[in-house]
Amino acid sequence: MPSPKRRSVYARFGKRILDICISATALVLLAPIGLLLAILVRFKMGSPVLFRQRRPGLDGKVFLMFKFRSMT
């Protein structure tokens, strides 16, 4: 990997902006599907619709993941 001083302008700024734009677009497009899933889980299994799970991440740092409740 090149040193931080030798990275291109795209590597420093463009990639982050592109990642944010694609993620925001995906969230907007997939929101209706998530809402439908939440409604179905609520009526089939009750509440809570989401559950939290702690998982180990990079360098063992624990992070909190939210998941749809899909198993009984």
Coordinates of C-alpha atoms in Angstrom, one line a residue:
M1 CA 0.0 0.0 0.0
P2 CA 1.4 3.4 -0.9
S3 CA 2.3 5.8 1.9
P4 CA -0.3 8.5 2.8
K5 CA 1.7 11.2 1.1
R6 CA 1.7 9.4 -2.3
R7 CA -2.0 8.5 -2.4
S8 CA -4.0 10.0 -5.3
V9 CA -6.7 12.6 -4.8
Y10 CA -9.3 9.9 -5.6
A11 CA -7.9 7.6 -2.9
R12 CA -8.0 10.4 -0.3
F13 CA -11.3 12.0 -1.1
G14 CA -13.2 10.4 -4.0
K15 CA -13.5 6.9 -2.7
R16 CA -15.1 8.1 0.6
I17 CA -17.6 10.3 -1.2
L18 CA -18.5 7.5 -3.6
D19 CA -19.0 5.0 -0.7
I20 CA -21.3 7.5 1.1
C21 CA -23.3 8.2 -2.1
I22 CA -23.8 4.5 -2.9
S23 CA -24.6 3.6 0.7
A24 CA -27.2 6.4 1.0
T25 CA -28.8 5.3 -2.3
A26 CA -29.0 1.7 -1.2
L27 CA -30.6 2.7 2.1
V28 CA -33.3 4.7 0.3
L29 CA -34.0 2.0 -2.2
L30 CA -34.1 -0.8 0.3
A31 CA -36.0 1.0 3.0
P32 CA -39.5 -0.2 1.8
I33 CA -38.3 -3.8 1.9
G34 CA -37.0 -3.3 5.4
L35 CA -40.3 -1.8 6.5
L36 CA -42.2 -4.7 5.0
L37 CA -40.0 -7.1 6.8
A38 CA -40.5 -5.3 10.1
I39 CA -44.3 -5.4 9.6
L40 CA -44.3 -9.1 8.8
V41 CA -42.0 -10.0 11.7
R42 CA -44.2 -7.9 14.1
F43 CA -47.4 -9.7 13.0
K44 CA -45.9 -13.2 12.8
M45 CA -43.6 -13.2 15.9
G46 CA -44.5 -10.2 17.9
S47 CA -42.1 -7.7 19.3
P48 CA -39.2 -6.9 19.4
V49 CA -38.7 -6.8 15.7
L50 CA -35.0 -6.3 16.0
F51 CA -32.5 -7.9 18.4
R52 CA -29.0 -6.8 19.4
Q53 CA -26.0 -9.0 19.2
R54 CA -22.4 -8.2 20.4
R55 CA -19.8 -9.4 18.0
P56 CA -16.0 -9.2 17.9
G57 CA -14.7 -6.9 15.2
L58 CA -11.3 -5.7 13.9
D59 CA -8.6 -6.2 16.5
G60 CA -11.1 -7.9 18.9
K61 CA -13.0 -4.6 19.4
V62 CA -16.6 -5.5 20.2
F63 CA -19.4 -3.9 18.1
L64 CA -23.2 -4.0 18.4
M65 CA -25.1 -5.5 15.5
F66 CA -28.9 -5.2 15.0
K67 CA -30.7 -8.0 13.2
F68 CA -34.3 -8.8 12.2
R69 CA -35.7 -11.4 14.4
S70 CA -36.4 -14.3 12.0
M71 CA -36.2 -17.5 14.0
T72 CA -38.5 -18.7 16.8

